[in-house]
């Protein structure tokens, strides 16, 4: 599904190098967790996967289903099946949530050469997905994310993910700002989407999220490189010992 | 006897006076306005109220050269019968050149008068002693139509005000809305074709507790010039909503001068200016709070694909106007390097217990918003269009007006956005 090879990247404007040779492979159907202390490059990695132009790849490659996506813009990547659940979903005043959802779904369908969704079909899908995530109809009547609480924003991200049916889901600190009830709803939403054809890259600070979204592999990102990979037990070890021990071993 | 040395008139000023002289029958009041126009000429950048719209210079580029004057003067000034579809189905359409022909709805009286706009004094203290827009209007002989809405009358359908859309179009209207009445007025400013400006001067008096929505729908051709002025007094506990849409015109000045005429009045002004290459569009407003406990919010959003835009907003709070709450904002999206925008917000406050604020922004499309939309698969051009539309559609939404009218205005905005992308 995803092969990241010796990825080096820097902030376009100031030139600070953030990723310094990331190597990572995520197989079809795999849930890979990326953990790491603040400033290790976790969010940068997620933005680069989605194609944000504030970052510049200077070396290495990102292969998605065997092909490089570096030359694709964010919309093209999304249409090919890459989805980023934002740590801080943006409020966009004036853009109605339903208009946005329909525009995004149909833009992706169009890019893939599929017929556009008719309104009744679209409404039916949104209602069903919203009910699963306990998102009420009033929320969907508002402009995109405007006035949503932190938890509502995160649920709205998962709603988008469910509707867009991506193949590679990158989740950037989806647990941040969520209370335990909201966390369970979000995790249930994610777990419902797990399948042999869909892979997840779950980025998080804390082991807590991984109790609910159980990963197949865990990778530790530190100073722009993966310094250790393992099973879900690695996350427990980090929880108990902190990052110090592993960073020490890698040094 | 004293002799005032006259500044030599520019060819454009001379042309304008000649056009005014050719515009219709002679009578004393109009003659006086023409003489004043000849004497005062057009305002230029050293007149503070016209600093960003140097009318003398800008008109010079449109009216320079005798051949042009002759060409314009030689043509007839048809009061065109072109049928303009109502903006909203079911509207009452008033032709300001022949108001008596309109079929007035219940509670509304419509009549023609001989009155010309009074240009002897400007409502904008930064202007010259004469009011330029009214002076041009009177010099070209625009007679004021009168429209009266009876006390407590609720006029269901909008009243659309329309003046001739031929070469020379100058109209005036005086509207009185009675206490507790409700009405919607739409100025339709369309057509074009002349280097000389058209003009429309409106006076609106809103009675106590009345609710009025006034829409200025300006969509002149790109070769046309237009001077518009709306003067409003808002009665006690009355609500005045204004929406200005500038989606056309080569050279446009739209002035709005509002004053509170009683306690508790509420003013809600929203506007959208859509500009492309070579246009010059100026919106100048003054809000005068003269009574306690009045509120005003004023927001203009501008989208520039080119051209030059101007916003001047003045809020004046008199000493006795305690508890005034007034906010003003002007936000501009610059989508081309060819466009520029000048914003001049001003506050003049003499009361000590008020809340007043203003803000002006100018910039490009928010990169983070664009990335977010694109990351969901929406291609860049479509994502940008969505964000631009959101930026301006909010102005219509915030007015909370009748759905049909709101949709009609949004459709006009969308048509412009679609055509310019």
mmCIF file of N, CA, C and O in Angstrom, chain A residues 161-241:
data_model
loop_
_atom_site.group_PDB
_atom_site.id
_atom_site.type_symbol
_atom_site.label_atom_id
_atom_site.label_comp_id
_atom_site.label_asym_id
_atom_site.label_seq_id
_atom_site.Cartn_x
_atom_site.Cartn_y
_atom_site.Cartn_z
ATOM 1 N N UNK A 161 -14.250 10.716 6.232
ATOM 2 C CA UNK A 161 -13.481 9.518 5.879
ATOM 3 C C UNK A 161 -14.428 8.391 5.467
ATOM 4 O O UNK A 161 -14.206 7.724 4.454
ATOM 5 N N UNK A 162 -15.498 8.217 6.233
ATOM 6 C CA UNK A 162 -16.449 7.147 5.934
ATOM 7 C C UNK A 162 -17.107 7.371 4.568
ATOM 8 O O UNK A 162 -17.314 6.431 3.805
ATOM 9 N N UNK A 163 -17.429 8.634 4.260
ATOM 10 C CA UNK A 163 -18.117 8.920 3.002
ATOM 11 C C UNK A 163 -17.194 8.837 1.795
ATOM 12 O O UNK A 163 -17.597 8.439 0.712
ATOM 13 N N UNK A 164 -15.934 9.229 1.987
ATOM 14 C CA UNK A 164 -15.006 9.272 0.851
ATOM 15 C C UNK A 164 -14.357 7.915 0.588
ATOM 16 O O UNK A 164 -13.736 7.711 -0.450
ATOM 17 N N UNK A 165 -14.490 7.002 1.532
ATOM 18 C CA UNK A 165 -14.001 5.636 1.375
ATOM 19 C C UNK A 165 -12.568 5.561 0.839
ATOM 20 O O UNK A 165 -12.311 4.954 -0.208
ATOM 21 N N UNK A 166 -11.630 6.175 1.555
ATOM 22 C CA UNK A 166 -10.237 6.149 1.079
ATOM 23 C C UNK A 166 -9.595 4.774 1.269
ATOM 24 O O UNK A 166 -10.149 3.928 1.983
ATOM 25 N N UNK A 167 -8.427 4.589 0.654
ATOM 26 C CA UNK A 167 -7.700 3.322 0.816
ATOM 27 C C UNK A 167 -6.583 3.466 1.843
ATOM 28 O O UNK A 167 -6.199 2.510 2.485
ATOM 29 N N UNK A 168 -6.047 4.673 1.947
ATOM 30 C CA UNK A 168 -5.006 4.922 2.945
ATOM 31 C C UNK A 168 -5.452 6.087 3.824
ATOM 32 O O UNK A 168 -5.585 7.217 3.358
ATOM 33 N N UNK A 169 -5.697 5.782 5.094
ATOM 34 C CA UNK A 169 -6.173 6.815 6.019
ATOM 35 C C UNK A 169 -5.031 7.226 6.937
ATOM 36 O O UNK A 169 -4.504 6.395 7.675
ATOM 37 N N UNK A 170 -4.668 8.500 6.865
ATOM 38 C CA UNK A 170 -3.637 9.028 7.747
ATOM 39 C C UNK A 170 -4.355 9.821 8.831
ATOM 40 O O UNK A 170 -5.102 10.748 8.527
ATOM 41 N N UNK A 171 -4.149 9.421 10.077
ATOM 42 C CA UNK A 171 -4.884 10.086 11.153
ATOM 43 C C UNK A 171 -3.909 10.797 12.078
ATOM 44 O O UNK A 171 -3.130 10.168 12.774
ATOM 45 N N UNK A 172 -3.971 12.134 12.049
ATOM 46 C CA UNK A 172 -3.009 12.932 12.799
ATOM 47 C C UNK A 172 -3.586 13.308 14.158
ATOM 48 O O UNK A 172 -4.433 14.193 14.257
ATOM 49 N N UNK A 173 -3.093 12.626 15.194
ATOM 50 C CA UNK A 173 -3.503 12.908 16.580
ATOM 51 C C UNK A 173 -5.020 13.065 16.709
ATOM 52 O O UNK A 173 -5.515 14.040 17.272
ATOM 53 N N UNK A 174 -5.701 12.082 16.176
ATOM 54 C CA UNK A 174 -7.162 12.122 16.217
ATOM 55 C C UNK A 174 -7.681 12.104 17.649
ATOM 56 O O UNK A 174 -8.777 12.582 17.934
ATOM 57 N N UNK A 175 -6.869 11.602 18.579
ATOM 58 C CA UNK A 175 -7.311 11.521 19.973
ATOM 59 C C UNK A 175 -7.157 12.828 20.730
ATOM 60 O O UNK A 175 -7.752 12.996 21.796
ATOM 61 N N UNK A 176 -6.399 13.780 20.183
ATOM 62 C CA UNK A 176 -6.169 14.997 20.970
ATOM 63 C C UNK A 176 -7.464 15.773 21.137
ATOM 64 O O UNK A 176 -8.245 15.917 20.200
ATOM 65 N N UNK A 177 -7.689 16.241 22.338
ATOM 66 C CA UNK A 177 -8.884 17.036 22.622
ATOM 67 C C UNK A 177 -10.159 16.229 22.757
ATOM 68 O O UNK A 177 -11.242 16.796 22.780
ATOM 69 N N UNK A 178 -10.064 14.912 22.808
ATOM 70 C CA UNK A 178 -11.273 14.103 22.942
ATOM 71 C C UNK A 178 -11.415 13.550 24.358
ATOM 72 O O UNK A 178 -10.445 13.064 24.931
ATOM 73 N N UNK A 179 -12.634 13.611 24.896
ATOM 74 C CA UNK A 179 -12.860 12.920 26.159
ATOM 75 C C UNK A 179 -13.090 11.443 25.843
ATOM 76 O O UNK A 179 -13.180 11.052 24.686
ATOM 77 N N UNK A 180 -13.201 10.636 26.882
ATOM 78 C CA UNK A 180 -13.186 9.194 26.662
ATOM 79 C C UNK A 180 -14.396 8.712 25.853
ATOM 80 O O UNK A 180 -14.280 7.819 25.017
ATOM 81 N N UNK A 181 -15.552 9.351 26.066
ATOM 82 C CA UNK A 181 -16.744 8.943 25.314
ATOM 83 C C UNK A 181 -16.595 9.254 23.827
ATOM 84 O O UNK A 181 -16.914 8.437 22.970
ATOM 85 N N UNK A 182 -16.084 10.462 23.566
ATOM 86 C CA UNK A 182 -15.890 10.868 22.170
ATOM 87 C C UNK A 182 -14.831 9.984 21.512
ATOM 88 O O UNK A 182 -14.951 9.612 20.344
ATOM 89 N N UNK A 183 -13.814 9.650 22.289
ATOM 90 C CA UNK A 183 -12.740 8.785 21.782
ATOM 91 C C UNK A 183 -13.296 7.430 21.352
ATOM 92 O O UNK A 183 -12.940 6.900 20.294
ATOM 93 N N UNK A 184 -14.209 6.893 22.153
ATOM 94 C CA UNK A 184 -14.805 5.589 21.836
ATOM 95 C C UNK A 184 -15.619 5.669 20.537
ATOM 96 O O UNK A 184 -15.565 4.766 19.700
ATOM 97 N N UNK A 185 -16.378 6.763 20.394
ATOM 98 C CA UNK A 185 -17.196 6.920 19.182
ATOM 99 C C UNK A 185 -16.302 6.985 17.953
ATOM 100 O O UNK A 185 -16.538 6.328 16.935
ATOM 101 N N UNK A 186 -15.232 7.795 18.071
ATOM 102 C CA UNK A 186 -14.314 7.955 16.943
ATOM 103 C C UNK A 186 -13.628 6.616 16.632
ATOM 104 O O UNK A 186 -13.538 6.213 15.465
ATOM 105 N N UNK A 187 -13.168 5.921 17.678
ATOM 106 C CA UNK A 187 -12.478 4.639 17.467
ATOM 107 C C UNK A 187 -13.421 3.605 16.837
ATOM 108 O O UNK A 187 -13.022 2.875 15.925
ATOM 109 N N UNK A 188 -14.666 3.577 17.305
ATOM 110 C CA UNK A 188 -15.638 2.652 16.705
ATOM 111 C C UNK A 188 -15.818 2.966 15.215
ATOM 112 O O UNK A 188 -15.915 2.052 14.389
ATOM 113 N N UNK A 189 -15.856 4.271 14.910
ATOM 114 C CA UNK A 189 -15.997 4.693 13.516
ATOM 115 C C UNK A 189 -14.830 4.204 12.683
ATOM 116 O O UNK A 189 -15.008 3.720 11.558
ATOM 117 N N UNK A 190 -13.644 4.332 13.230
ATOM 118 C CA UNK A 190 -12.447 3.890 12.508
ATOM 119 C C UNK A 190 -12.450 2.369 12.371
ATOM 120 O O UNK A 190 -12.210 1.827 11.284
ATOM 121 N N UNK A 191 -12.729 1.678 13.473
ATOM 122 C CA UNK A 191 -12.705 0.213 13.430
ATOM 123 C C UNK A 191 -13.704 -0.352 12.428
ATOM 124 O O UNK A 191 -13.452 -1.366 11.787
ATOM 125 N N UNK A 192 -14.832 0.352 12.287
ATOM 126 C CA UNK A 192 -15.843 -0.106 11.331
ATOM 127 C C UNK A 192 -15.329 -0.020 9.897
ATOM 128 O O UNK A 192 -15.815 -0.710 9.010
ATOM 129 N N UNK A 193 -14.334 0.833 9.700
ATOM 130 C CA UNK A 193 -13.808 1.017 8.343
ATOM 131 C C UNK A 193 -12.623 0.095 8.037
ATOM 132 O O UNK A 193 -12.132 0.052 6.915
ATOM 133 N N UNK A 194 -12.152 -0.608 9.068
ATOM 134 C CA UNK A 194 -10.984 -1.486 8.839
ATOM 135 C C UNK A 194 -11.374 -2.600 7.866
ATOM 136 O O UNK A 194 -12.424 -3.201 7.977
ATOM 137 N N UNK A 195 -10.498 -2.839 6.900
ATOM 138 C CA UNK A 195 -10.752 -3.940 5.972
ATOM 139 C C UNK A 195 -9.424 -4.363 5.348
ATOM 140 O O UNK A 195 -8.404 -3.673 5.518
ATOM 141 N N UNK A 196 -9.444 -5.470 4.639
ATOM 142 C CA UNK A 196 -8.225 -6.010 4.046
ATOM 143 C C UNK A 196 -7.670 -5.092 2.960
ATOM 144 O O UNK A 196 -6.504 -5.154 2.612
ATOM 145 N N UNK A 197 -8.526 -4.216 2.418
ATOM 146 C CA UNK A 197 -8.076 -3.334 1.333
ATOM 147 C C UNK A 197 -7.726 -1.936 1.831
ATOM 148 O O UNK A 197 -7.346 -1.088 1.038
ATOM 149 N N UNK A 198 -7.941 -1.662 3.103
ATOM 150 C CA UNK A 198 -7.757 -0.295 3.591
ATOM 151 C C UNK A 198 -6.676 -0.273 4.674
ATOM 152 O O UNK A 198 -6.735 -1.066 5.619
ATOM 153 N N UNK A 199 -5.743 0.616 4.553
ATOM 154 C CA UNK A 199 -4.663 0.719 5.533
ATOM 155 C C UNK A 199 -4.777 2.017 6.320
ATOM 156 O O UNK A 199 -5.348 3.003 5.830
ATOM 157 N N UNK A 200 -4.214 2.000 7.522
ATOM 158 C CA UNK A 200 -4.259 3.188 8.392
ATOM 159 C C UNK A 200 -2.869 3.531 8.891
ATOM 160 O O UNK A 200 -2.086 2.642 9.222
ATOM 161 N N UNK A 201 -2.603 4.820 8.931
ATOM 162 C CA UNK A 201 -1.394 5.304 9.591
ATOM 163 C C UNK A 201 -1.899 6.186 10.728
ATOM 164 O O UNK A 201 -2.426 7.276 10.492
ATOM 165 N N UNK A 202 -1.787 5.667 11.941
ATOM 166 C CA UNK A 202 -2.361 6.357 13.095
ATOM 167 C C UNK A 202 -1.249 7.058 13.864
ATOM 168 O O UNK A 202 -0.381 6.399 14.434
ATOM 169 N N UNK A 203 -1.287 8.393 13.827
ATOM 170 C CA UNK A 203 -0.241 9.162 14.493
ATOM 171 C C UNK A 203 -0.748 9.602 15.866
ATOM 172 O O UNK A 203 -1.845 10.171 15.970
ATOM 173 N N UNK A 204 -0.002 9.309 16.899
ATOM 174 C CA UNK A 204 -0.472 9.696 18.241
ATOM 175 C C UNK A 204 0.683 9.852 19.212
ATOM 176 O O UNK A 204 1.749 9.279 19.048
ATOM 177 N N UNK A 205 0.417 10.675 20.206
ATOM 178 C CA UNK A 205 1.346 10.846 21.319
ATOM 179 C C UNK A 205 1.230 9.703 22.308
ATOM 180 O O UNK A 205 2.180 9.294 22.939
ATOM 181 N N UNK A 206 -0.023 9.289 22.497
ATOM 182 C CA UNK A 206 -0.330 8.470 23.656
ATOM 183 C C UNK A 206 -0.781 7.074 23.277
ATOM 184 O O UNK A 206 -1.417 6.863 22.248
ATOM 185 N N UNK A 207 -0.511 6.163 24.158
ATOM 186 C CA UNK A 207 -0.897 4.781 23.961
ATOM 187 C C UNK A 207 -2.407 4.608 24.052
ATOM 188 O O UNK A 207 -2.965 3.702 23.467
ATOM 189 N N UNK A 208 -3.065 5.546 24.765
ATOM 190 C CA UNK A 208 -4.491 5.430 25.056
ATOM 191 C C UNK A 208 -5.331 5.111 23.813
ATOM 192 O O UNK A 208 -6.156 4.204 23.824
ATOM 193 N N UNK A 209 -5.089 5.850 22.727
ATOM 194 C CA UNK A 209 -5.869 5.655 21.508
ATOM 195 C C UNK A 209 -5.727 4.221 21.001
ATOM 196 O O UNK A 209 -6.669 3.642 20.464
ATOM 197 N N UNK A 210 -4.525 3.652 21.219
ATOM 198 C CA UNK A 210 -4.227 2.330 20.667
ATOM 199 C C UNK A 210 -4.907 1.205 21.449
ATOM 200 O O UNK A 210 -4.911 0.056 21.030
ATOM 201 N N UNK A 211 -5.498 1.537 22.607
ATOM 202 C CA UNK A 211 -6.357 0.572 23.300
ATOM 203 C C UNK A 211 -7.646 0.376 22.518
ATOM 204 O O UNK A 211 -8.293 -0.657 22.592
ATOM 205 N N UNK A 212 -8.025 1.411 21.793
ATOM 206 C CA UNK A 212 -9.304 1.362 21.079
ATOM 207 C C UNK A 212 -9.125 1.064 19.597
ATOM 208 O O UNK A 212 -9.967 0.436 18.979
ATOM 209 N N UNK A 213 -8.039 1.608 19.026
ATOM 210 C CA UNK A 213 -7.698 1.249 17.641
ATOM 211 C C UNK A 213 -6.421 0.433 17.745
ATOM 212 O O UNK A 213 -5.319 0.973 17.882
ATOM 213 N N UNK A 214 -6.580 -0.883 17.747
ATOM 214 C CA UNK A 214 -5.410 -1.740 18.040
ATOM 215 C C UNK A 214 -4.552 -1.887 16.779
ATOM 216 O O UNK A 214 -5.025 -2.339 15.735
ATOM 217 N N UNK A 215 -3.284 -1.445 16.861
ATOM 218 C CA UNK A 215 -2.432 -1.457 15.664
ATOM 219 C C UNK A 215 -1.782 -2.821 15.394
ATOM 220 O O UNK A 215 -1.624 -3.624 16.310
ATOM 221 N N UNK A 216 -1.429 -3.028 14.148
ATOM 222 C CA UNK A 216 -0.653 -4.221 13.797
ATOM 223 C C UNK A 216 0.830 -3.967 14.039
ATOM 224 O O UNK A 216 1.560 -4.858 14.452
ATOM 225 N N UNK A 217 1.259 -2.739 13.738
ATOM 226 C CA UNK A 217 2.664 -2.385 13.959
ATOM 227 C C UNK A 217 2.742 -1.024 14.633
ATOM 228 O O UNK A 217 1.838 -0.193 14.500
ATOM 229 N N UNK A 218 3.845 -0.799 15.354
ATOM 230 C CA UNK A 218 4.082 0.490 16.015
ATOM 231 C C UNK A 218 5.493 0.953 15.640
ATOM 232 O O UNK A 218 6.433 0.164 15.642
ATOM 233 N N UNK A 219 5.597 2.224 15.283
ATOM 234 C CA UNK A 219 6.892 2.772 14.875
ATOM 235 C C UNK A 219 7.163 4.040 15.671
ATOM 236 O O UNK A 219 6.268 4.843 15.883
ATOM 237 N N UNK A 220 8.400 4.178 16.084
ATOM 238 C CA UNK A 220 8.763 5.367 16.860
ATOM 239 C C UNK A 220 9.525 6.327 15.961
ATOM 240 O O UNK A 220 10.552 5.968 15.367
ATOM 241 N N UNK A 221 8.970 7.545 15.845
ATOM 242 C CA UNK A 221 9.615 8.584 15.045
ATOM 243 C C UNK A 221 10.310 9.544 15.993
ATOM 244 O O UNK A 221 9.722 10.032 16.958
ATOM 245 N N UNK A 222 11.598 9.782 15.711
ATOM 246 C CA UNK A 222 12.351 10.681 16.583
ATOM 247 C C UNK A 222 13.343 11.457 15.720
ATOM 248 O O UNK A 222 14.094 10.861 14.948
ATOM 249 N N UNK A 223 13.331 12.742 15.849
ATOM 250 C CA UNK A 223 14.214 13.608 15.073
ATOM 251 C C UNK A 223 14.197 13.264 13.582
ATOM 252 O O UNK A 223 15.238 13.179 12.931
ATOM 253 N N UNK A 224 13.024 13.035 13.073
ATOM 254 C CA UNK A 224 12.875 12.876 11.627
ATOM 255 C C UNK A 224 13.213 11.513 11.076
ATOM 256 O O UNK A 224 13.348 11.341 9.862
ATOM 257 N N UNK A 225 13.390 10.514 11.963
ATOM 258 C CA UNK A 225 13.657 9.151 11.481
ATOM 259 C C UNK A 225 12.896 8.146 12.330
ATOM 260 O O UNK A 225 12.599 8.388 13.490
ATOM 261 N N UNK A 226 12.596 6.983 11.709
ATOM 262 C CA UNK A 226 12.001 5.895 12.483
ATOM 263 C C UNK A 226 13.152 5.198 13.215
ATOM 264 O O UNK A 226 14.057 4.648 12.573
ATOM 265 N N UNK A 227 13.123 5.258 14.538
ATOM 266 C CA UNK A 227 14.261 4.675 15.267
ATOM 267 C C UNK A 227 13.934 3.288 15.814
ATOM 268 O O UNK A 227 14.828 2.556 16.232
ATOM 269 N N UNK A 228 12.665 2.937 15.823
ATOM 270 C CA UNK A 228 12.354 1.590 16.282
ATOM 271 C C UNK A 228 10.986 1.174 15.775
ATOM 272 O O UNK A 228 10.066 1.987 15.712
ATOM 273 N N UNK A 229 10.841 -0.077 15.397
ATOM 274 C CA UNK A 229 9.549 -0.595 14.971
ATOM 275 C C UNK A 229 9.245 -1.862 15.751
ATOM 276 O O UNK A 229 10.164 -2.572 16.167
ATOM 277 N N UNK A 230 7.975 -2.137 15.961
ATOM 278 C CA UNK A 230 7.621 -3.339 16.693
ATOM 279 C C UNK A 230 6.129 -3.600 16.608
ATOM 280 O O UNK A 230 5.442 -3.044 15.748
ATOM 281 N N UNK A 231 5.652 -4.441 17.514
ATOM 282 C CA UNK A 231 4.230 -4.761 17.556
ATOM 283 C C UNK A 231 3.546 -3.810 18.525
ATOM 284 O O UNK A 231 4.165 -2.883 19.039
ATOM 285 N N UNK A 232 2.277 -4.072 18.822
ATOM 286 C CA UNK A 232 1.547 -3.180 19.732
ATOM 287 C C UNK A 232 2.159 -3.160 21.134
ATOM 288 O O UNK A 232 1.950 -2.228 21.904
ATOM 289 N N UNK A 233 2.941 -4.168 21.445
ATOM 290 C CA UNK A 233 3.618 -4.180 22.752
ATOM 291 C C UNK A 233 4.608 -3.030 22.903
ATOM 292 O O UNK A 233 4.884 -2.569 24.011
ATOM 293 N N UNK A 234 5.118 -2.574 21.767
ATOM 294 C CA UNK A 234 6.055 -1.450 21.809
ATOM 295 C C UNK A 234 5.371 -0.202 22.368
ATOM 296 O O UNK A 234 5.985 0.571 23.117
ATOM 297 N N UNK A 235 4.106 -0.046 22.024
ATOM 298 C CA UNK A 235 3.357 1.107 22.529
ATOM 299 C C UNK A 235 3.216 1.029 24.050
ATOM 300 O O UNK A 235 3.341 2.035 24.758
ATOM 301 N N UNK A 236 2.977 -0.193 24.542
ATOM 302 C CA UNK A 236 2.846 -0.377 25.988
ATOM 303 C C UNK A 236 4.166 -0.085 26.687
ATOM 304 O O UNK A 236 4.212 0.532 27.745
ATOM 305 N N UNK A 237 5.248 -0.534 26.050
ATOM 306 C CA UNK A 237 6.575 -0.282 26.612
ATOM 307 C C UNK A 237 6.836 1.219 26.713
ATOM 308 O O UNK A 237 7.349 1.713 27.722
ATOM 309 N N UNK A 238 6.430 1.960 25.647
ATOM 310 C CA UNK A 238 6.613 3.409 25.650
ATOM 311 C C UNK A 238 5.795 4.052 26.759
ATOM 312 O O UNK A 238 6.251 4.982 27.429
ATOM 313 N N UNK A 239 4.601 3.543 26.934
ATOM 314 C CA UNK A 239 3.710 4.084 27.958
ATOM 315 C C UNK A 239 4.337 3.925 29.338
ATOM 316 O O UNK A 239 4.304 4.825 30.169
ATOM 317 N N UNK A 240 4.959 2.758 29.549
ATOM 318 C CA UNK A 240 5.542 2.477 30.863
ATOM 319 C C UNK A 240 6.891 3.158 31.077
ATOM 320 O O UNK A 240 7.178 3.643 32.166
ATOM 321 N N UNK A 241 7.700 3.198 30.038
ATOM 322 C CA UNK A 241 9.085 3.642 30.228
ATOM 323 C C UNK A 241 9.350 5.043 29.695
ATOM 324 O O UNK A 241 10.422 5.604 29.938
#
